[in-house]
């Protein structure tokens, strides 16, 4: 076994906010006797984006605060202090490097524009002797285990799925054990409040389909409830197009998005469930959806910044409008479609929307209202508790006809409402103040 280094290693947490099955942390623990960690509430993430929305709205901010609280506690159990700042990484990390004479920094590898820029700024604020150890760790199927280069990722999901199902395996989860305690370390940093991030305190909406709290422990709790206590996973395929309540789908996405649970952990727990209870179409379908998640990550790796461009990865030259009045109607839930409105009001009041809802409101925005799809995507980015850059932009491109839908479908929102909300329960839930 390699001898552990005496100098202190630094783990920079971004979207991998967990201690178990965290390969980056695992490598840092293997290489260093002593470790510290940091998380930055980067003010840029709370500023206004180019389309006029706050990049992170209050729902995700609250979820993140809860997540960092648990991360701090869980890291302490591994004898690792988490330093938290409301500052840019370039400033915060430079400070820690100076104070603790850090020479190695560990982080999850990201490839989207803003993350790459932030890392570049951070690197240039530091001496070039600092070694950065970056690892892909957000996938179900690790990039080294798929039999395709990024350029060869198929543009059709089914081809990608069949390839990985046939040729790749999911790695086992890694268990992290404590590192050595650092004596006499002072850490007076703390998890900020919502107000310190620029928001007012708010209560959870009583009708929210996502009433859960952030953090690794809560993610595991939800998994245990959905799989082993209620066993709802066994009927997931039948319920997953639901609109009302907590259990029609797994609700794993917010924890997956900020990395408080890994896709591998979910996968191996599905396998345990199948061994202990039942293996059926529903248990498979949850894995199928996790492969969709991987797919959009690989699409972003393949096409880089094209996923943010108006013509998307297909470089389509459609006519798009930026009519402010129409955009407001969509956001406020005052379009001619009650079904679209109900979904948009749910999003505004809770930070959550079902997958069925998202497909419909996005299709309506792009294909009925012909509005610049990037504005809809930026609004989702602001509001969603589970915002994930690859899934959000990948799905928006798909629905807008500039991405990976080979059939370029348009949703008929009236028929969709009749099919998925036949008794109007969902629409009544969110439109009661506007219709009656
Ligand atoms: C326009 C649009 C924007 C979206 N934006 C996001 C986003 O920012 N973040 C996000 O996590 N998901 C996004 N999705 C995908 C999907 O709607 C959510 O992942 C899902 O609704 C989350 O609920 P769940 O965890 O209960 O999902 P389940 O149905 O229980 O699925 C389990 C997991 O599979 C993954 N998954 C399921 N469907 C998809 C999908 N279509 N694409 C990628 N992964 C999927 C998610 O990680 C999800 O947690 C978007 C979909 C659309 C149509």
Coordinates of C-alpha atoms and ligand atoms in Angstrom, one line a residue:
X1 CA 0.0 0.0 0.0
X2 CA 1.2 3.5 -0.8
X3 CA 2.5 5.5 2.2
X4 CA 0.1 8.3 3.2
X5 CA 1.4 11.8 2.7
X6 CA 2.1 13.9 5.8
X7 CA 0.8 17.1 4.3
X8 CA -2.9 18.0 4.6
X9 CA -5.0 17.3 1.6
X10 CA -8.0 19.4 0.7
X11 CA -11.3 18.1 -0.7
X12 CA -13.3 20.7 -2.6
X13 CA -17.0 19.7 -2.5
X14 CA -19.2 20.8 -5.4
X15 CA -22.0 18.4 -6.6
X16 CA -20.8 15.4 -4.7
X17 CA -22.2 16.3 -1.3
X18 CA -21.9 12.9 0.5
X19 CA -19.3 10.9 2.4
X20 CA -20.3 7.4 1.4
X21 CA -19.6 6.1 -2.0
X22 CA -17.6 9.2 -2.8
X23 CA -14.6 8.1 -4.8
X24 CA -12.9 11.5 -4.6
X25 CA -13.1 11.5 -0.9
X26 CA -11.9 7.9 -0.9
X27 CA -8.8 8.8 -2.9
X28 CA -8.0 11.7 -0.6
X29 CA -8.3 9.5 2.4
X30 CA -6.1 6.9 0.8
X31 CA -3.4 9.4 0.0
X32 CA -3.3 11.7 3.0
X33 CA -3.0 11.2 6.8
X34 CA -4.8 14.5 7.3
X35 CA -7.6 16.1 5.4
X36 CA -9.7 19.2 5.4
X37 CA -12.7 20.0 3.2
X38 CA -14.4 23.1 1.8
X39 CA -17.7 24.1 0.3
X40 CA -18.3 27.5 -1.2
X41 CA -21.7 29.2 -1.4
X42 CA -20.5 31.0 -4.5
X43 CA -22.2 34.4 -4.8
X44 CA -22.3 33.9 -8.6
X45 CA -24.8 31.1 -8.0
X46 CA -27.2 33.5 -6.3
X47 CA -26.8 36.3 -8.9
X48 CA -29.1 37.2 -11.8
X49 CA -28.6 35.2 -15.0
X50 CA -28.6 36.6 -18.5
X51 CA -32.4 35.9 -18.9
X52 CA -33.2 37.8 -15.7
X53 CA -33.7 35.0 -13.2
X54 CA -31.8 34.4 -10.0
X55 CA -29.6 31.4 -10.8
X56 CA -30.6 29.7 -7.7
X57 CA -34.0 30.4 -6.1
X58 CA -35.0 29.8 -2.5
X59 CA -36.1 26.2 -2.8
X60 CA -32.8 24.9 -3.9
X61 CA -30.9 27.3 -1.6
X62 CA -32.8 25.9 1.4
X63 CA -32.2 22.3 0.2
X64 CA -28.5 23.0 -0.1
X65 CA -28.3 24.5 3.4
X66 CA -29.8 21.3 4.8
X67 CA -27.4 19.3 2.7
X68 CA -24.3 21.1 3.8
X69 CA -25.4 20.8 7.5
X70 CA -25.5 17.0 7.1
X71 CA -22.3 16.9 5.1
X72 CA -20.5 18.8 7.9
X73 CA -21.8 16.4 10.5
X74 CA -21.0 13.3 8.4
X75 CA -17.5 14.6 7.6
X76 CA -16.8 15.2 11.3
X77 CA -17.4 11.6 11.9
X78 CA -14.5 10.9 9.5
X79 CA -12.4 13.5 11.4
X80 CA -12.6 15.9 8.5
X81 CA -13.4 19.6 9.2
X82 CA -15.6 21.3 6.6
X83 CA -14.8 24.9 5.9
X84 CA -17.8 26.8 4.6
X85 CA -17.8 30.2 3.0
X86 CA -20.0 32.6 1.2
X87 CA -17.3 33.5 -1.3
X88 CA -15.9 32.4 -4.6
X89 CA -13.8 29.3 -4.7
X90 CA -10.9 31.3 -6.1
X91 CA -10.7 33.3 -2.9
X92 CA -11.8 30.7 -0.4
X93 CA -9.5 27.9 -1.6
X94 CA -6.5 30.3 -1.9
X95 CA -7.0 31.2 1.8
X96 CA -7.2 27.5 2.9
X97 CA -4.1 26.7 0.7
X98 CA -2.1 29.4 2.4
X99 CA -3.3 28.7 6.0
X100 CA -2.8 24.9 5.8
X101 CA 0.0 24.7 3.3
X102 CA -2.0 22.5 1.0
X103 CA -0.4 21.0 -2.0
X104 CA -3.1 18.6 -3.2
X105 CA -6.7 19.4 -4.0
X106 CA -9.3 16.7 -4.7
X107 CA -12.5 17.3 -6.6
X108 CA -15.2 15.7 -8.7
X109 CA -14.6 16.4 -12.4
X110 CA -17.1 18.6 -14.1
X111 CA -17.1 19.7 -17.7
X112 CA -19.9 22.3 -18.2
X113 CA -18.9 25.9 -19.0
X114 CA -19.4 27.7 -15.7
X115 CA -17.7 24.9 -13.6
X116 CA -14.7 24.8 -16.0
X117 CA -14.4 28.6 -15.8
X118 CA -14.5 28.6 -12.0
X119 CA -11.9 25.9 -11.8
X120 CA -9.6 27.8 -14.3
X121 CA -9.9 30.9 -12.1
X122 CA -9.2 28.9 -9.0
X123 CA -6.1 27.3 -10.5
X124 CA -4.8 30.6 -11.7
X125 CA -5.1 32.1 -8.2
X126 CA -2.8 29.4 -6.9
X127 CA 0.9 28.4 -7.4
X128 CA 1.2 26.0 -10.3
X129 CA 2.8 23.5 -7.9
X130 CA -0.6 22.6 -6.5
X131 CA -1.8 19.2 -7.8
X132 CA -5.5 18.9 -8.7
X133 CA -6.9 15.3 -8.5
X134 CA -10.1 15.2 -10.5
X135 CA -12.4 12.2 -10.8
X136 CA -15.6 11.4 -12.7
X137 CA -17.9 10.2 -10.0
X138 CA -21.5 11.3 -11.0
X139 CA -22.3 8.4 -13.3
X140 CA -24.0 5.1 -13.0
X141 CA -21.7 3.7 -15.7
X142 CA -18.2 5.2 -15.3
X143 CA -16.7 6.7 -18.4
X144 CA -13.8 4.2 -18.2
X145 CA -16.2 1.3 -18.3
X146 CA -18.3 2.2 -21.3
X147 CA -17.2 0.8 -24.7
X148 CA -17.5 4.1 -26.5
X149 CA -15.4 7.3 -26.8
X150 CA -17.4 10.5 -26.0
X151 CA -17.5 11.3 -29.7
X152 CA -19.2 7.9 -30.3
X153 CA -22.0 8.5 -27.9
X154 CA -25.1 7.7 -30.0
X155 CA -27.6 10.5 -30.6
X156 CA -30.5 8.1 -29.9
X157 CA -31.0 7.0 -26.3
X158 CA -32.0 3.4 -27.0
X159 CA -28.7 2.7 -28.8
X160 CA -26.8 4.1 -25.8
X161 CA -28.8 2.2 -23.3
X162 CA -28.5 -1.1 -25.2
X163 CA -24.8 -0.6 -25.5
X164 CA -24.1 0.0 -21.8
X165 CA -26.6 -2.7 -20.7
X166 CA -24.7 -5.2 -22.8
X167 CA -21.1 -4.1 -22.4
X168 CA -20.7 -2.3 -19.1
X169 CA -21.1 -3.0 -15.4
X170 CA -21.8 -0.7 -12.4
X171 CA -18.9 -0.4 -10.0
X172 CA -19.4 -1.4 -6.4
X173 CA -19.9 1.3 -3.9
X174 CA -16.9 2.5 -1.9
X175 CA -17.1 2.7 1.9
X176 CA -15.0 5.5 3.5
X177 CA -13.4 5.0 6.8
X178 CA -12.2 7.9 9.1
X179 CA -9.0 9.7 8.5
X180 CA -6.6 10.8 11.3
X181 CA -7.8 13.7 13.4
X182 CA -5.8 16.9 13.0
X183 CA -4.9 18.3 16.5
X184 CA -5.6 21.9 17.3
X185 CA -7.6 22.9 14.3
X186 CA -9.8 25.9 14.5
X187 CA -12.8 26.2 12.3
X188 CA -15.2 29.0 13.0
X189 CA -17.0 28.9 9.7
X190 CA -20.6 27.9 9.7
X191 CA -23.5 27.0 7.4
X192 CA -25.2 30.3 6.3
X193 CA -28.8 31.0 6.8
X194 CA -31.3 31.5 4.0
X195 CA -31.3 35.3 4.8
X196 CA -27.5 35.4 4.5
X197 CA -27.9 34.0 1.0
X198 CA -30.4 36.8 0.2
X199 CA -33.7 35.0 0.8
X200 CA -36.6 35.3 3.2
X201 CA -37.5 32.4 5.4
X202 CA -40.5 30.4 4.0
X203 CA -42.5 27.4 5.0
X204 CA -43.1 24.3 3.0
X205 CA -46.3 24.3 1.0
X206 CA -48.8 21.8 2.4
X207 CA -49.5 20.3 -1.1
X208 CA -45.8 19.9 -2.0
X209 CA -45.0 16.6 -3.8
X210 CA -41.5 17.1 -2.4
X211 CA -41.8 17.7 1.3
X212 CA -38.4 16.2 2.1
X213 CA -35.2 17.8 3.4
X214 CA -31.8 17.8 1.9
X215 CA -28.7 15.8 2.9
X216 CA -27.1 12.4 2.7
X217 CA -28.9 10.9 5.6
X218 CA -32.3 12.0 4.4
X219 CA -31.6 10.6 0.9
X220 CA -30.8 7.2 2.4
X221 CA -34.0 7.5 4.6
X222 CA -36.1 8.2 1.5
X223 CA -34.5 5.2 -0.3
X224 CA -35.3 3.0 2.6
X225 CA -38.9 4.2 2.7
X226 CA -39.6 4.0 -1.0
X227 CA -37.8 0.6 -1.4
X228 CA -38.0 -1.4 1.8
X229 CA -40.8 0.0 3.9
X230 CA -43.6 1.0 1.5
X231 CA -42.2 -1.2 -1.4
X232 CA -43.6 1.4 -3.8
X233 CA -40.7 0.7 -6.1
X234 CA -42.4 -2.5 -7.1
X235 CA -45.2 -0.5 -8.8
X236 CA -43.0 2.4 -10.0
X237 CA -43.6 1.8 -13.7
X238 CA -47.4 2.0 -13.2
X239 CA -47.3 5.2 -11.1
X240 CA -44.4 7.1 -12.5
X241 CA -46.6 9.4 -14.7
X242 CA -48.5 10.6 -11.6
X243 CA -48.9 14.2 -10.7
X244 CA -50.0 14.3 -7.1
X245 CA -48.4 13.2 -3.9
X246 CA -45.1 11.9 -2.6
X247 CA -44.9 8.3 -3.9
X248 CA -45.8 8.2 -7.6
X249 CA -42.1 8.4 -8.3
X250 CA -38.9 7.9 -6.3
X251 CA -38.2 11.7 -5.8
X252 CA -34.5 10.9 -5.7
X253 CA -33.6 13.7 -8.2
X254 CA -32.8 16.6 -5.8
X255 CA -30.4 14.4 -3.8
X256 CA -28.9 13.0 -7.0
X257 CA -28.5 16.4 -8.5
X258 CA -26.3 17.7 -5.7
X259 CA -24.6 14.4 -5.1
X260 CA -25.9 13.6 -1.7
X261 CA -26.6 10.1 -3.0
X262 CA -24.8 8.3 -5.8
X263 CA -26.6 6.6 -8.7
X264 CA -24.5 3.5 -7.9
X265 CA -25.9 3.3 -4.3
X266 CA -29.5 3.4 -5.7
X267 CA -28.6 0.8 -8.3
X268 CA -27.2 -1.7 -5.8
X269 CA -30.1 -1.1 -3.5
X270 CA -32.5 -2.0 -6.3
X271 CA -30.5 -5.2 -6.8
X272 CA -30.9 -5.9 -3.1
X273 CA -34.6 -5.3 -3.3
X274 CA -34.8 -7.6 -6.3
X275 CA -33.0 -10.3 -4.4
X276 CA -35.1 -9.9 -1.2
X277 CA -38.5 -9.1 -2.6
X278 CA -39.4 -8.9 -6.2
X279 CA -37.7 -8.3 -9.6
X280 CA -40.2 -6.9 -12.1
X281 CA -40.6 -4.3 -14.9
X282 CA -40.8 -1.5 -12.3
X283 CA -37.6 -2.3 -10.6
X284 CA -35.9 -2.4 -14.0
X285 CA -37.6 0.8 -15.0
X286 CA -35.9 2.8 -12.2
X287 CA -32.6 1.6 -13.6
X288 CA -33.7 2.6 -17.1
X289 CA -34.4 6.1 -15.8
X290 CA -31.0 6.3 -14.2
X291 CA -29.5 5.4 -17.6
X292 CA -31.4 8.5 -19.0
X293 CA -29.6 10.5 -16.4
X294 CA -26.2 9.1 -17.5
X295 CA -27.2 9.7 -21.1
X296 CA -27.6 13.4 -20.8
X297 CA -24.3 13.6 -18.9
X298 CA -22.6 11.9 -21.8
X299 CA -24.4 14.1 -24.4
X300 CA -23.1 17.1 -22.5
X301 CA -19.6 15.6 -22.6
X302 CA -19.9 15.0 -26.3
X303 CA -21.4 18.3 -27.4
X304 CA -19.9 20.6 -24.7
X305 CA -21.3 24.2 -25.0
X306 CA -23.7 23.4 -27.8
X307 CA -26.2 22.2 -25.2
X308 CA -26.7 25.9 -24.2
X309 CA -27.1 27.2 -27.7
X310 CA -30.4 28.2 -29.3
X311 CA -29.9 25.7 -32.2
X312 CA -28.9 23.0 -29.7
X313 CA -26.8 20.0 -30.6
X314 CA -28.6 19.8 -34.0
X315 CA -27.7 23.4 -34.9
X316 CA -31.4 23.9 -36.0
X317 CA -32.3 27.3 -37.3
X318 CA -35.9 27.6 -36.1
X319 CA -37.7 30.9 -35.4
X320 CA -37.9 31.6 -31.7
X321 CA -39.6 34.6 -29.9
X322 CA -38.7 36.4 -26.7
X323 CA -42.1 37.9 -26.0
X324 CA -42.0 39.1 -22.4
X325 CA -45.7 39.1 -21.9
X326 CA -46.1 35.6 -23.2
X327 CA -43.2 34.4 -21.0
X328 CA -44.8 36.0 -17.9
X329 CA -48.1 34.2 -18.7
X330 CA -46.2 30.9 -18.8
X331 CA -44.3 31.6 -15.6
X332 CA -47.4 32.9 -13.7
X333 CA -49.7 30.1 -14.9
X334 CA -52.1 32.3 -16.8
X335 CA -51.9 30.7 -20.3
X336 CA -55.0 29.4 -22.0
X337 CA -54.1 25.8 -20.8
X338 CA -55.3 25.0 -17.3
X339 CA -53.0 21.9 -17.2
X340 CA -49.9 24.0 -18.1
X341 CA -51.0 26.6 -15.5
X342 CA -51.4 24.1 -12.7
X343 CA -47.9 22.7 -13.3
X344 CA -46.3 26.2 -13.4
X345 CA -48.1 27.2 -10.2
X346 CA -46.9 24.0 -8.5
X347 CA -43.3 24.9 -9.6
X348 CA -43.6 28.5 -8.3
X349 CA -45.0 27.4 -5.0
X350 CA -42.8 24.4 -4.3
X351 CA -39.8 24.2 -6.5
X352 CA -41.0 20.8 -7.8
X353 CA -42.8 19.6 -10.9
X354 CA -43.4 16.0 -12.0
X355 CA -41.7 14.6 -15.2
X356 CA -45.1 14.5 -17.0
X357 CA -45.6 18.2 -16.0
X358 CA -42.1 19.2 -17.2
X359 CA -42.6 17.6 -20.6
X360 CA -45.9 19.3 -21.1
X361 CA -44.9 22.8 -20.0
X362 CA -41.7 22.7 -21.9
X363 CA -43.4 21.5 -25.1
X364 CA -46.0 24.2 -24.7
X365 CA -43.3 26.9 -24.2
X366 CA -41.2 25.8 -27.2
X367 CA -43.7 24.4 -29.6
X368 CA -47.0 26.1 -28.9
X369 CA -45.7 29.5 -27.8
X370 CA -42.6 29.3 -29.9
X371 CA -40.6 31.0 -27.2
X372 CA -36.8 30.8 -27.0
X373 CA -36.4 27.4 -25.1
X374 CA -33.3 28.7 -23.3
X375 CA -35.4 31.1 -21.4
X376 CA -37.7 28.3 -20.2
X377 CA -34.6 26.3 -19.3
X378 CA -33.1 29.2 -17.4
X379 CA -36.4 29.6 -15.4
X380 CA -36.3 25.9 -14.5
X381 CA -32.6 26.3 -13.5
X382 CA -33.6 29.0 -11.1
X383 CA -36.7 27.3 -9.6
X384 CA -36.1 23.5 -9.5
X385 CA -35.0 21.9 -6.3
X386 CA -33.4 19.2 -8.4
X387 CA -31.8 21.4 -11.1
X388 CA -29.0 19.4 -12.8
X389 CA -27.3 21.1 -15.7
X390 CA -27.1 18.0 -17.9
X391 CA -30.7 16.7 -17.3
X392 CA -32.2 20.2 -17.5
X393 CA -30.6 21.3 -20.8
X394 CA -30.6 17.8 -22.3
X395 CA -34.4 17.5 -21.6
X396 CA -35.2 21.0 -22.8
X397 CA -33.3 20.5 -26.0
X398 CA -35.0 17.1 -26.5
X399 CA -38.5 18.6 -26.0
X400 CA -37.7 21.8 -28.1
X401 CA -36.7 19.7 -31.1
X402 CA -33.0 20.7 -31.0
X403 CA -31.7 17.7 -29.1
X404 CA -32.0 13.9 -29.0
X405 CA -35.7 13.2 -29.8
X406 CA -35.5 11.4 -33.1
X407 CA -39.3 12.0 -33.7
X408 CA -39.4 15.7 -32.6
X409 CA -42.7 15.2 -30.8
X410 CA -45.1 17.9 -29.7
X411 CA -47.3 17.3 -26.6
X412 CA -51.0 17.9 -27.0
X413 CA -51.5 19.4 -23.5
X414 CA -55.3 19.0 -23.7
X415 CA -55.1 15.3 -24.4
X416 CA -52.3 14.9 -21.9
X417 CA -54.5 16.5 -19.2
X418 CA -57.4 14.2 -20.1
X419 CA -55.2 11.2 -19.9
X420 CA -53.1 11.9 -16.8
X421 CA -55.5 14.1 -14.8
X422 CA -58.8 12.7 -15.9
X423 CA -60.6 13.6 -12.8
X424 CA -59.0 17.1 -12.6
X425 CA -57.5 16.3 -9.1
X426 CA -54.1 17.8 -9.9
X427 CA -55.5 20.9 -11.6
X428 CA -57.9 21.5 -8.7
X429 CA -55.1 21.2 -6.3
X430 CA -53.1 24.1 -7.8
X431 CA -55.8 26.2 -9.5
X432 CA -58.3 26.5 -6.7
X433 CA -57.4 30.1 -6.1
X434 CA -57.5 31.1 -9.7
X435 CA -60.5 29.1 -11.0
X436 CA -63.0 29.3 -8.2
Ligands
LIG1 C1 -37.9 20.0 -19.5 C2 -37.3 19.1 -18.4 C3 -36.4 19.5 -17.5 C4 -35.8 18.6 -16.6 N1 -34.9 19.1 -15.7 C5 -34.3 18.2 -14.8 C6 -33.4 18.7 -13.9 O1 -33.0 19.9 -13.9 N2 -32.9 17.8 -13.0 C7 -33.3 16.5 -13.0 O2 -32.8 15.7 -12.1 N3 -34.2 16.0 -13.8 C8 -34.7 16.9 -14.8 N4 -35.7 16.4 -15.6 C9 -35.9 14.9 -15.7 C10 -37.1 14.4 -14.8 O3 -38.2 15.2 -15.0 C11 -36.7 14.4 -13.3 O4 -35.5 13.7 -13.1 C12 -37.8 13.6 -12.5 O5 -39.0 14.2 -12.7 C13 -37.4 13.6 -11.1 O6 -38.3 12.9 -10.3 P1 -38.0 11.5 -9.6 O7 -36.7 11.6 -8.9 O8 -39.2 11.1 -8.8 O9 -37.8 10.6 -10.9 P2 -38.0 9.0 -11.1 O10 -39.1 8.9 -12.1 O11 -38.2 8.3 -9.8 O12 -36.7 8.6 -11.8 C14 -35.5 8.2 -11.0 C15 -34.3 9.0 -11.4 O13 -34.0 8.8 -12.8 C16 -33.6 10.1 -13.4 N5 -34.5 10.5 -14.4 C17 -35.8 10.2 -14.6 N6 -36.3 10.8 -15.7 C18 -35.2 11.4 -16.3 C19 -35.1 12.2 -17.4 N7 -36.1 12.5 -18.3 N8 -33.9 12.8 -17.7 C20 -32.8 12.6 -16.9 N9 -32.9 11.8 -15.8 C21 -34.1 11.3 -15.5 C22 -33.6 11.1 -12.2 O14 -32.3 11.2 -11.7 C23 -34.6 10.5 -11.3 O15 -34.3 11.0 -9.9 C24 -36.3 17.3 -16.6 C25 -37.2 16.8 -17.5 C26 -37.8 17.7 -18.4 C27 -38.8 17.2 -19.3

